[in-house]
Amino acid sequence: MAAVSNQAPGQLDQNFGGDALTLKPESYMSMVWRRFRRHKLAMAGLCFLLLMYLVAVFAPYIATQSYRHTDPPNRLQAPSQEHWMGTDNIGRDLFSRVIWGSRISLSVGFVAAGVAVLLGTVIGALAGYFGGAIDNILMRFTEIVMSFPTFFLLITIVSIVERSIFNIMLVIGLTSWPGLARMVRGQFLSLREQEFVLAARALGASNARIIFRHILPNAMAPVIVSATLRIGGAILTESGLSFLGLGVQEPFPSWGNIINTGRTFLRQAPWITAFPGIFIFLTVLSFNYVGDGLRDALDPRLKD
Amino acid sequence: MDKTWNNSLNHASTNNGLDTGNDDVLLEVRNLKKYFPLRGGVFSRVQGWIKAVDDVSFDVYRGETLGLVGESGCGKTTTGKCILRLEQPTSGSVLFEGKDVLSMTSEELRTLRREMQIIFQDPYGSLNPRMTVGDIVGEAFVIHGTASGHERARRVEELLKVVGLSPYHARRYPHEFSGGQRQRIGIARALALRPKLIICDEPVSALDVSIQSQILNLLNELQDDFQLTYIFIAHDLSVVQHISDRVGVMYLGRLVELTDSETLYSSPKHPYTQALLSAIPVPDPDHKKKRIVLEGDVPSSLEPPSGCSFHTRCSYCQDICREVRPEWREIEEGHFIACHLAE
Ligand SMILES: Nc1ncnc2c1ncn2[C@@H]1O[C@H](COP(=O)(O)OP(=O)(O)OP(=O)(O)O)[C@@H](O)[C@H]1O
Ligand code: SF4
Ligand SMILES: [Mg+2]
């Protein structure tokens, strides 16, 4: 091999020490956080959600009464000094019920989205990485699950299985993974052909190493975004089920079943519906903003 | 460059008889074919075959640089991937130091990974954006369990120095580097296992011209220091001219001519090679060269032309060219060609 140019080898490093290298090394997470912080609505959403989770955790200390304490003479009271959000049709303190109800709504979102993410990621990853027959079988299955109208499927299952909070979370999770699976599959399909994955294979890396060390970390950004949006979706679904009387059972409160109670008294006592409604609205909105903020912060194509 | 380090690394291979000269065949590729199925229709049936590599044979000698040149899509990368078994060939054989690569078990293949490595074209796509440079370069040691802890960190630092980077770069992420620096990182990764053969798949095509020669120089130095053998892929004859001992020219998945660089550049025999060479601008104004313009587009590798696949664009085309595929034959010692008219 002959010399290529008249440049002496010693000069090779001359243009090093340039722009990029004077920067302090910044970890990926701190870069994401820095970009997320710039998104004002996402930050507001995040603050609201943190507050809501504190409320859920400390519900027993925040609630002014027991959520099941009835006081029929004081039924359908408008908001007042004593009952900040008024009372419902059997005189229970609404503020206390809404505070306790946050536990259900917020945990439903997390568990259901968690189940969906786990299932969707595993199925999508296997299909996308191995391709061929595995892909075919898994994707046909995904399409079948996808083609059921989700809400009717939910209603059917919920009316068959025992109606515990845990079952409801599980059922919501089990019906909402297909979209995620398709997305993860797409990510795997394109990432597995990337040169850094080929390089790892050329070094002799095992399938497990390639999947967990090389592909998954690069495929997770859209999954995290979609999971965040899905938490909001799951909260809405639970509310919908409870509204139809298929969700969390009385006397335990969830935002959905409080609204269900309020439905009958919409004219006389609109506050019963309004307060849990506002909380559902703000929580779901916050999750959507946080999801948007994450999408921008995690997108490697957007430079700073 | 850190000489003591080179010496310690070279130690193992100096006993391997690397100085036996060019007669020593390191890699033997015979009748290599890779057909990709083209699927379509309702049940994704196979509707045809993309003949990405179609019956390619060549040898690579120990210590040499073999250039592999051809237009985009002619199957250069696929050839490289098949040799490394990153792609499973349709048929043919690949012998590395006499061992049949294509029939290796996954355990044997893992051992082979230490002998053959690859450097990619895209300085951005070839480094995992979520790993630090240290983890990227040191991954080989983790996979093969050859060094851990401090020893691994030390080896990574040495590799970074060898390719002209600094040890402190190990903690940084790929996005903090320029294209040329990233290519150096890719080279360090390929060097980690002390391979004998490195397939350089257009390692400088994506770089600025000013950076290209730096990287080529680095590869050149490393070849001497580490007794490397290169298969150097490029889409342009001018890039490989200076660095290759021998050059093979590919067209539509086939090799059309292969000989030492000097012969190829001074007296090319295949009409396609002649056309490619005539397209290179010559600095000397007195040097009059007739420019052969290639007419028409490259035909599809899905339905390559019958007979000689170049016949649709060849100005010497005869009847026989349309019907009979020209044999891959040695017309002079070490000068291979696939053309009916060459003698
Ligand atoms: N995985 C694949 N599936 C189907 N077709 C493929 C696949 N990989 C490559 N091909 C096809 O095989 C042919 C050769 O591709 P290859 O990448 O080897 O060309 P190349 O010579 O490296 O080109 P370039 O200079 O653009 O890198 C092309 O027509 C390409 O479309
Ligand atoms: S075989 Fe015929 S068509 Fe092909 S290159 Fe030679 S002369 Fe041209
Ligand atoms: Mg290529």
XYZ file of C-alpha atoms in Angstrom, chain A:
304
model
C 0.000 0.000 0.000
C 1.612 3.227 -1.084
C 1.431 6.574 0.675
C -1.787 8.331 -0.082
C -1.027 11.979 0.216
C 1.872 14.208 0.989
C 0.619 14.830 4.481
C 2.991 13.623 7.155
C 1.445 11.182 9.610
C 2.389 13.464 12.498
C 0.002 16.084 11.206
C -2.918 13.773 11.463
C -4.160 15.100 14.740
C -3.844 18.748 13.980
C -7.473 19.600 13.696
C -8.435 17.836 16.888
C -9.413 19.617 20.034
C -12.025 21.451 18.029
C -15.562 22.377 18.925
C -17.056 19.142 20.160
C -14.151 18.270 22.374
C -14.122 21.435 24.415
C -17.596 20.605 25.662
C -17.922 18.831 28.961
C -19.076 15.254 28.532
C -22.811 15.213 29.044
C -24.681 12.059 29.806
C -27.664 11.151 27.696
C -30.075 11.539 30.583
C -28.906 15.012 31.496
C -29.219 16.070 27.875
C -32.787 14.770 27.760
C -33.618 16.547 31.007
C -32.125 19.797 29.746
C -34.240 19.645 26.604
C -37.363 18.555 28.480
C -37.121 21.497 30.850
C -37.461 23.932 27.966
C -40.928 22.594 27.221
C -43.079 24.788 29.512
C -46.365 22.881 29.238
C -44.597 19.584 29.781
C -42.942 20.964 32.906
C -46.307 22.237 34.158
C -47.821 18.821 33.445
C -44.989 17.088 35.250
C -45.448 19.311 38.316
C -49.174 18.663 38.374
C -48.637 14.916 38.099
C -46.044 14.879 40.861
C -48.517 16.773 43.027
C -51.277 14.283 42.198
C -49.051 11.352 43.087
C -48.234 12.956 46.427
C -51.943 13.417 46.996
C -52.615 9.772 46.152
C -49.885 8.538 48.477
C -50.930 10.745 51.365
C -54.690 10.490 50.740
C -55.494 9.334 54.319
C -53.865 12.479 55.719
C -55.342 14.890 53.196
C -58.914 13.642 53.155
C -61.048 15.441 55.725
C -63.395 12.500 56.239
C -63.633 8.815 55.533
C -64.617 8.177 51.910
C -67.407 5.879 53.103
C -68.820 8.054 55.887
C -72.437 8.746 54.971
C -74.553 11.560 56.310
C -77.973 11.342 54.596
C -79.447 14.509 56.121
C -76.639 16.506 54.493
C -77.030 15.016 51.020
C -76.391 16.984 47.823
C -74.813 19.914 49.653
C -73.130 22.546 47.514
C -69.426 23.249 48.150
C -68.938 25.012 51.472
C -66.444 25.634 54.247
C -67.223 22.241 55.707
C -67.448 20.266 52.454
C -65.011 21.838 50.016
C -66.437 20.036 47.028
C -69.906 19.502 48.432
C -71.541 16.147 49.229
C -73.051 13.412 47.103
C -76.478 11.780 47.118
C -75.917 9.957 50.409
C -74.067 12.799 52.091
C -70.481 11.588 51.613
C -67.805 14.301 51.527
C -66.809 14.685 47.878
C -63.400 16.193 48.553
C -62.414 13.097 50.497
C -63.789 10.815 47.821
C -61.972 12.634 45.010
C -58.711 12.511 46.966
C -59.101 8.772 47.592
C -60.224 8.276 44.030
C -56.901 9.592 42.749
C -55.317 6.360 43.992
C -57.403 4.286 41.616
C -57.115 6.493 38.581
C -53.393 7.041 38.859
C -52.477 3.441 39.586
C -54.785 2.129 36.872
C -52.892 4.280 34.394
C -49.501 3.047 35.468
C -50.248 -0.632 35.797
C -52.278 -0.825 32.601
C -49.676 1.094 30.599
C -46.952 -1.036 32.207
C -48.653 -4.263 31.126
C -49.189 -2.877 27.618
C -45.584 -1.706 27.286
C -44.188 -5.008 28.510
C -46.351 -7.103 26.189
C -46.006 -4.747 23.237
C -42.232 -4.516 23.573
C -41.640 -8.245 23.943
C -43.941 -9.190 21.065
C -42.765 -6.376 18.799
C -39.108 -7.036 19.554
C -39.331 -10.771 18.843
C -41.241 -10.181 15.617
C -38.955 -7.438 14.373
C -35.657 -9.028 15.359
C -36.222 -12.580 14.193
C -38.563 -11.859 11.295
C -39.748 -14.704 9.081
C -42.278 -17.153 10.500
C -42.079 -15.773 14.055
C -42.876 -12.330 12.722
C -45.742 -13.662 10.653
C -47.403 -15.501 13.516
C -46.973 -12.700 16.046
C -48.193 -10.016 13.675
C -51.281 -11.942 12.597
C -52.090 -12.417 16.293
C -51.533 -8.706 16.897
C -53.849 -7.806 14.044
C -56.548 -10.059 15.432
C -56.360 -8.418 18.855
C -56.261 -5.037 17.181
C -59.328 -5.657 15.068
C -61.591 -6.178 18.089
C -63.347 -2.980 19.115
C -61.385 -2.458 22.322
C -64.092 -0.991 24.464
C -66.629 -3.705 23.721
C -63.978 -6.313 24.339
C -63.258 -4.661 27.661
C -66.914 -4.586 28.618
C -67.270 -8.239 27.743
C -64.223 -9.347 29.700
C -65.044 -7.158 32.662
C -68.506 -8.658 32.877
C -67.040 -12.167 32.868
C -64.101 -11.916 35.273
C -64.315 -10.832 38.870
C -64.494 -7.068 38.932
C -61.503 -6.227 41.120
C -59.353 -3.155 40.601
C -56.427 -5.339 39.708
C -58.386 -7.248 37.072
C -59.522 -4.018 35.495
C -55.951 -2.730 35.248
C -54.863 -6.007 33.750
C -57.675 -6.117 31.225
C -57.009 -2.561 30.059
C -53.327 -3.437 29.672
C -54.079 -6.684 27.862
C -56.210 -4.958 25.262
C -53.993 -1.975 24.531
C -50.613 -3.452 23.563
C -51.051 -4.096 19.799
C -50.284 -0.555 18.648
C -47.130 -0.589 20.735
C -46.092 -3.978 19.411
C -46.341 -2.719 15.848
C -44.321 0.349 16.682
C -41.586 -1.630 18.444
C -41.481 -4.096 15.562
C -40.937 -1.251 13.116
C -38.112 0.091 15.252
C -36.458 -3.317 15.441
C -36.834 -3.910 11.725
C -34.962 -0.757 10.864
C -32.452 -0.871 13.716
C -31.348 -4.441 13.107
C -29.999 -3.409 9.694
C -28.073 -0.472 11.123
C -24.350 -0.635 10.761
C -23.674 -0.488 14.496
C -25.755 -3.622 14.923
C -23.881 -5.325 12.084
C -20.635 -4.258 13.707
C -21.708 -5.894 16.958
C -22.573 -9.076 15.092
C -19.224 -8.974 13.345
C -17.602 -8.826 16.772
C -19.478 -11.980 17.727
C -22.167 -10.485 19.993
C -25.014 -12.809 20.959
C -28.629 -12.139 20.000
C -29.419 -11.238 23.601
C -26.586 -8.738 23.727
C -27.628 -7.185 20.438
C -31.257 -6.907 21.501
C -30.688 -5.545 24.992
C -27.526 -3.539 24.572
C -27.829 -2.235 21.028
C -31.378 -2.225 19.735
C -33.642 -1.721 22.760
C -31.907 1.395 24.105
C -32.308 2.963 20.684
C -35.902 1.812 20.281
C -37.125 2.970 23.692
C -37.651 6.671 23.015
C -40.909 6.312 21.073
C -42.005 3.573 23.460
C -41.613 5.881 26.453
C -43.516 8.621 24.676
C -46.299 6.296 23.678
C -46.445 4.771 27.178
C -46.912 8.228 28.658
C -49.771 8.988 26.286
C -51.195 5.553 27.029
C -51.326 6.210 30.770
C -53.703 9.060 30.016
C -55.682 6.756 27.750
C -55.910 4.066 30.426
C -57.158 6.590 32.980
C -59.893 7.589 30.554
C -60.769 3.969 29.879
C -61.091 3.197 33.575
C -63.280 6.264 34.025
C -65.399 5.126 31.127
C -65.811 1.663 32.594
C -66.646 3.033 36.042
C -69.050 5.487 34.453
C -70.870 2.517 32.949
C -70.857 0.881 36.370
C -68.396 -1.759 35.229
C -65.323 -0.433 36.950
C -64.390 0.043 40.556
C -67.260 -0.893 42.843
C -68.936 1.261 45.470
C -68.303 2.335 48.099
C -64.715 2.599 47.006
C -64.325 5.793 44.945
C -62.724 6.307 41.577
C -63.098 9.436 39.535
C -65.133 7.481 37.028
C -67.672 6.060 39.440
C -68.102 9.402 41.231
C -69.106 10.859 37.880
C -71.409 7.898 37.386
C -73.137 8.784 40.663
C -73.314 12.437 39.719
C -74.897 11.697 36.370
C -78.345 11.232 37.962
C -78.073 14.515 39.840
C -76.511 16.589 37.120
C -79.094 19.359 37.460
C -79.447 19.447 41.230
C -75.782 18.907 42.080
C -73.468 19.515 39.100
C -70.434 19.666 41.412
C -70.517 15.897 41.878
C -69.644 15.483 38.222
C -67.568 18.604 37.805
C -64.806 18.035 40.351
C -63.739 14.508 39.385
C -64.203 15.566 35.768
C -61.754 18.419 36.190
C -59.226 16.086 37.789
C -59.512 13.531 34.996
C -59.172 16.293 32.453
C -56.095 17.846 34.076
C -54.383 14.521 34.681
C -54.893 13.226 31.158
C -53.867 16.584 29.730
C -50.728 16.567 31.864
C -49.767 13.106 30.654
C -50.227 14.248 27.076
C -48.040 17.314 27.587
C -45.373 15.268 29.342
C -45.532 12.811 26.442
C -45.077 15.646 23.946
C -42.185 17.059 25.941
C -40.527 13.652 26.077
C -40.999 13.164 22.359
C -39.093 16.359 21.647
C -36.457 15.748 24.305
C -35.776 12.184 23.184
C -35.724 12.808 19.453
C -32.081 12.497 18.430
C -32.743 14.282 15.146
C -33.645 17.521 16.855
C -30.402 19.255 17.672
C -30.509 21.022 21.056
